[in-house]
PDB file of C-alpha atoms in Angstrom:
ATOM      1  CA  UNK A 129      10.864 -23.833  25.737  1.00  0.00           C
ATOM      2  CA  UNK A 130       9.542 -24.996  22.361  1.00  0.00           C
ATOM      3  CA  UNK A 131       5.877 -24.691  21.533  1.00  0.00           C
ATOM      4  CA  UNK A 132       3.951 -27.864  20.826  1.00  0.00           C
ATOM      5  CA  UNK A 133       3.952 -27.074  17.101  1.00  0.00           C
ATOM      6  CA  UNK A 134       7.733 -26.590  17.131  1.00  0.00           C
ATOM      7  CA  UNK A 135       8.148 -29.912  18.949  1.00  0.00           C
ATOM      8  CA  UNK A 136       5.961 -31.601  16.344  1.00  0.00           C
ATOM      9  CA  UNK A 137       7.913 -29.982  13.488  1.00  0.00           C
ATOM     10  CA  UNK A 138      11.174 -31.154  15.071  1.00  0.00           C
ATOM     11  CA  UNK A 139       9.830 -34.710  15.395  1.00  0.00           C
ATOM     12  CA  UNK A 140       8.628 -34.665  11.777  1.00  0.00           C
ATOM     13  CA  UNK A 141      12.082 -33.512  10.658  1.00  0.00           C
ATOM     14  CA  UNK A 142      13.623 -36.519  12.399  1.00  0.00           C
ATOM     15  CA  UNK A 143      10.979 -38.750  10.803  1.00  0.00           C
ATOM     16  CA  UNK A 144      11.672 -37.336   7.337  1.00  0.00           C
ATOM     17  CA  UNK A 145      15.416 -37.907   7.710  1.00  0.00           C
ATOM     18  CA  UNK A 146      14.896 -41.517   8.760  1.00  0.00           C
ATOM     19  CA  UNK A 147      15.768 -41.084  12.438  1.00  0.00           C
ATOM     20  CA  UNK A 148      12.699 -43.006  13.592  1.00  0.00           C
ATOM     21  CA  UNK A 149      13.859 -43.667  17.152  1.00  0.00           C
ATOM     22  CA  UNK A 150      14.321 -39.951  17.820  1.00  0.00           C
ATOM     23  CA  UNK A 151      11.002 -39.149  16.126  1.00  0.00           C
ATOM     24  CA  UNK A 152       9.205 -41.773  18.241  1.00  0.00           C
ATOM     25  CA  UNK A 153      10.663 -40.307  21.432  1.00  0.00           C
ATOM     26  CA  UNK A 154       9.590 -36.801  20.427  1.00  0.00           C
ATOM     27  CA  UNK A 155       6.088 -37.907  19.411  1.00  0.00           C
ATOM     28  CA  UNK A 156       5.721 -39.707  22.743  1.00  0.00           C
ATOM     29  CA  UNK A 157       6.813 -36.513  24.553  1.00  0.00           C
ATOM     30  CA  UNK A 158       4.150 -34.521  22.699  1.00  0.00           C
ATOM     31  CA  UNK A 159       1.506 -37.136  23.511  1.00  0.00           C
ATOM     32  CA  UNK A 160       2.546 -37.127  27.184  1.00  0.00           C
ATOM     33  CA  UNK A 161       1.671 -33.416  27.281  1.00  0.00           C
ATOM     34  CA  UNK A 162      -1.410 -33.665  25.069  1.00  0.00           C
ATOM     35  CA  UNK A 163      -2.841 -37.175  24.568  1.00  0.00           C
ATOM     36  CA  UNK A 164      -5.367 -35.767  22.060  1.00  0.00           C
ATOM     37  CA  UNK A 165      -2.697 -34.475  19.617  1.00  0.00           C
ATOM     38  CA  UNK A 166      -3.987 -36.270  16.536  1.00  0.00           C
ATOM     39  CA  UNK A 167      -1.123 -35.533  14.153  1.00  0.00           C
ATOM     40  CA  UNK A 168       1.494 -36.780  16.608  1.00  0.00           C
ATOM     41  CA  UNK A 169      -0.525 -39.956  17.229  1.00  0.00           C
ATOM     42  CA  UNK A 170      -0.891 -40.587  13.510  1.00  0.00           C
ATOM     43  CA  UNK A 171       2.795 -39.983  12.812  1.00  0.00           C
ATOM     44  CA  UNK A 172       3.825 -42.194  15.747  1.00  0.00           C
ATOM     45  CA  UNK A 173       2.082 -45.164  14.163  1.00  0.00           C
ATOM     46  CA  UNK A 174       3.793 -44.504  10.838  1.00  0.00           C
ATOM     47  CA  UNK A 175       7.194 -44.206  12.534  1.00  0.00           C
ATOM     48  CA  UNK A 176       6.744 -47.652  14.098  1.00  0.00           C
ATOM     49  CA  UNK A 177       5.676 -49.000  10.706  1.00  0.00           C
ATOM     50  CA  UNK A 178       8.829 -47.626   9.071  1.00  0.00           C
ATOM     51  CA  UNK A 179      10.883 -49.351  11.764  1.00  0.00           C
ATOM     52  CA  UNK A 180       9.125 -52.623  10.941  1.00  0.00           C
ATOM     53  CA  UNK A 181       7.308 -52.896  14.287  1.00  0.00           C
ATOM     54  CA  UNK A 182       3.874 -53.534  12.775  1.00  0.00           C
ATOM     55  CA  UNK A 183       2.143 -54.697  15.961  1.00  0.00           C
ATOM     56  CA  UNK A 184       2.981 -51.427  17.727  1.00  0.00           C
ATOM     57  CA  UNK A 185       2.099 -49.455  14.586  1.00  0.00           C
ATOM     58  CA  UNK A 186      -1.339 -51.095  14.573  1.00  0.00           C
ATOM     59  CA  UNK A 187      -1.841 -50.314  18.271  1.00  0.00           C
ATOM     60  CA  UNK A 188      -0.869 -46.665  17.744  1.00  0.00           C
ATOM     61  CA  UNK A 189      -3.057 -46.500  14.630  1.00  0.00           C
ATOM     62  CA  UNK A 190      -6.067 -47.624  16.649  1.00  0.00           C
ATOM     63  CA  UNK A 191      -5.339 -44.891  19.201  1.00  0.00           C
ATOM     64  CA  UNK A 192      -5.507 -42.377  16.327  1.00  0.00           C
ATOM     65  CA  UNK A 193      -8.748 -44.033  15.213  1.00  0.00           C
ATOM     66  CA  UNK A 194     -10.225 -43.397  18.664  1.00  0.00           C
ATOM     67  CA  UNK A 195      -9.378 -39.695  18.302  1.00  0.00           C
ATOM     68  CA  UNK A 196     -10.928 -39.389  14.814  1.00  0.00           C
ATOM     69  CA  UNK A 197     -12.863 -42.499  13.790  1.00  0.00           C
ATOM     70  CA  UNK A 198     -13.972 -41.132  10.408  1.00  0.00           C
ATOM     71  CA  UNK A 199     -10.591 -39.808   9.265  1.00  0.00           C
ATOM     72  CA  UNK A 200      -9.517 -41.185   5.888  1.00  0.00           C
ATOM     73  CA  UNK A 201      -5.787 -41.152   6.659  1.00  0.00           C
ATOM     74  CA  UNK A 202      -6.269 -43.186   9.844  1.00  0.00           C
ATOM     75  CA  UNK A 203      -7.882 -46.027   7.915  1.00  0.00           C
ATOM     76  CA  UNK A 204      -5.384 -45.744   5.067  1.00  0.00           C
ATOM     77  CA  UNK A 205      -2.526 -46.139   7.549  1.00  0.00           C
ATOM     78  CA  UNK A 206      -4.230 -49.017   9.362  1.00  0.00           C
ATOM     79  CA  UNK A 207      -4.786 -50.751   6.034  1.00  0.00           C
ATOM     80  CA  UNK A 208      -1.069 -50.410   5.284  1.00  0.00           C
ATOM     81  CA  UNK A 209      -0.055 -51.630   8.752  1.00  0.00           C
ATOM     82  CA  UNK A 210      -2.298 -54.698   8.583  1.00  0.00           C
ATOM     83  CA  UNK A 211      -1.127 -55.515   5.050  1.00  0.00           C
ATOM     84  CA  UNK A 212       2.520 -55.326   6.149  1.00  0.00           C
ATOM     85  CA  UNK A 213       1.659 -57.522   9.139  1.00  0.00           C
ATOM     86  CA  UNK A 214       0.085 -60.107   6.807  1.00  0.00           C
ATOM     87  CA  UNK A 215      -3.579 -59.637   7.769  1.00  0.00           C
ATOM     88  CA  UNK A 216      -5.098 -59.024   4.323  1.00  0.00           C
ATOM     89  CA  UNK A 217      -8.737 -59.309   5.427  1.00  0.00           C
ATOM     90  CA  UNK A 218      -8.434 -56.573   8.069  1.00  0.00           C
ATOM     91  CA  UNK A 219      -6.322 -54.491   5.675  1.00  0.00           C
ATOM     92  CA  UNK A 220      -9.119 -54.624   3.104  1.00  0.00           C
ATOM     93  CA  UNK A 221     -11.652 -53.649   5.771  1.00  0.00           C
ATOM     94  CA  UNK A 222      -9.677 -50.518   6.654  1.00  0.00           C
ATOM     95  CA  UNK A 223      -9.109 -49.781   2.960  1.00  0.00           C
ATOM     96  CA  UNK A 224     -12.884 -49.778   2.505  1.00  0.00           C
ATOM     97  CA  UNK A 225     -13.312 -47.569   5.577  1.00  0.00           C
ATOM     98  CA  UNK A 226     -10.794 -45.124   4.053  1.00  0.00           C
ATOM     99  CA  UNK A 227     -12.805 -44.995   0.831  1.00  0.00           C
ATOM    100  CA  UNK A 228     -16.040 -44.408   2.753  1.00  0.00           C
ATOM    101  CA  UNK A 229     -14.350 -41.632   4.735  1.00  0.00           C
ATOM    102  CA  UNK A 230     -13.246 -39.987   1.478  1.00  0.00           C
ATOM    103  CA  UNK A 231     -16.859 -39.966   0.298  1.00  0.00           C
ATOM    104  CA  UNK A 232     -17.904 -38.263   3.519  1.00  0.00           C
ATOM    105  CA  UNK A 233     -15.245 -35.613   3.005  1.00  0.00           C
ATOM    106  CA  UNK A 234     -16.590 -34.631  -0.433  1.00  0.00           C
ATOM    107  CA  UNK A 235     -20.273 -33.828   0.103  1.00  0.00           C
ATOM    108  CA  UNK A 236     -22.596 -32.934  -2.727  1.00  0.00           C
ATOM    109  CA  UNK A 237     -23.084 -29.236  -3.491  1.00  0.00           C
ATOM    110  CA  UNK A 238     -25.862 -27.458  -1.608  1.00  0.00           C
ATOM    111  CA  UNK A 239     -29.340 -27.996  -3.038  1.00  0.00           C
ATOM    112  CA  UNK A 240     -30.227 -24.314  -2.887  1.00  0.00           C
ATOM    113  CA  UNK A 241     -27.562 -23.557  -5.503  1.00  0.00           C
ATOM    114  CA  UNK A 242     -25.513 -21.352  -3.198  1.00  0.00           C
ATOM    115  CA  UNK A 243     -22.025 -22.215  -4.427  1.00  0.00           C
ATOM    116  CA  UNK A 244     -19.020 -19.964  -4.076  1.00  0.00           C
ATOM    117  CA  UNK A 245     -18.724 -18.261  -7.494  1.00  0.00           C
ATOM    118  CA  UNK A 246     -14.957 -18.820  -7.542  1.00  0.00           C
ATOM    119  CA  UNK A 247     -15.493 -22.569  -7.265  1.00  0.00           C
ATOM    120  CA  UNK A 248     -18.057 -22.861 -10.056  1.00  0.00           C
ATOM    121  CA  UNK A 249     -17.202 -24.410 -13.392  1.00  0.00           C
ATOM    122  CA  UNK A 250     -16.641 -21.985 -16.243  1.00  0.00           C
ATOM    123  CA  UNK A 251     -19.795 -21.455 -18.271  1.00  0.00           C
ATOM    124  CA  UNK A 252     -19.678 -20.739 -22.025  1.00  0.00           C
ATOM    125  CA  UNK A 253     -20.584 -17.192 -22.977  1.00  0.00           C
ATOM    126  CA  UNK A 254     -23.967 -17.241 -24.759  1.00  0.00           C
ATOM    127  CA  UNK A 255     -23.755 -15.870 -28.294  1.00  0.00           C
ATOM    128  CA  UNK A 256     -26.236 -13.375 -29.620  1.00  0.00           C
ATOM    129  CA  UNK A 257     -28.228 -14.893 -32.470  1.00  0.00           C
ATOM    130  CA  UNK A 258     -30.043 -12.633 -34.900  1.00  0.00           C
ATOM    131  CA  UNK A 259     -33.400 -14.066 -35.861  1.00  0.00           C
ATOM    132  CA  UNK A 260     -34.604 -13.484 -39.418  1.00  0.00           C
ATOM    133  CA  UNK A 261     -37.555 -11.086 -39.721  1.00  0.00           C
ATOM    134  CA  UNK A 262     -39.626 -13.662 -41.616  1.00  0.00           C
ATOM    135  CA  UNK A 263     -39.166 -17.373 -41.731  1.00  0.00           C
ATOM    136  CA  UNK A 264     -39.017 -18.881 -45.242  1.00  0.00           C
ATOM    137  CA  UNK A 265     -41.876 -20.867 -46.669  1.00  0.00           C
ATOM    138  CA  UNK A 266     -41.698 -24.586 -46.189  1.00  0.00           C
ATOM    139  CA  UNK A 267     -43.179 -26.137 -49.348  1.00  0.00           C
ATOM    140  CA  UNK A 268     -42.485 -29.670 -48.185  1.00  0.00           C
ATOM    141  CA  UNK A 269     -45.016 -29.163 -45.386  1.00  0.00           C
ATOM    142  CA  UNK A 270     -47.836 -27.920 -47.631  1.00  0.00           C
ATOM    143  CA  UNK A 271     -50.441 -30.493 -48.556  1.00  0.00           C
ATOM    144  CA  UNK A 272     -51.118 -30.784 -52.280  1.00  0.00           C
ATOM    145  CA  UNK A 273     -54.586 -29.811 -53.403  1.00  0.00           C
ATOM    146  CA  UNK A 274     -56.837 -32.755 -54.195  1.00  0.00           C
ATOM    147  CA  UNK A 275     -57.895 -33.067 -57.859  1.00  0.00           C
ATOM    148  CA  UNK A 276     -54.873 -31.614 -59.569  1.00  0.00           C
TER     149      UNK A 276
END
């Protein structure tokens, strides 16, 4: 008996070789066992899209959206599906949702400055500067004496 990951890998192999009908059957088998398997749900929608069945791809894409509503790839796929189906307005909506999701995925660094040292930008090495013992006179700053 194959593990769920092995079943998914097998389905993705069929998908990558262009055997979409076999991939769809295998993704459906995975989802029958585990309806919350996000990757299988996402790939199922794309398999239907590759077959040209955009209405089913959209339906499967919305099922993936229910599993992870803020996932960037879900909205990217839905944007593609709607564009292929000819619904530009809804495609643009999901394109915007994908962009918003990407902003959520890249939060600002912590305010307390605690950043992993391996992820910090390289800082230039400060050079030692030798200061002169006495600064030179600055005659241009001296005021001339009055009456000369």
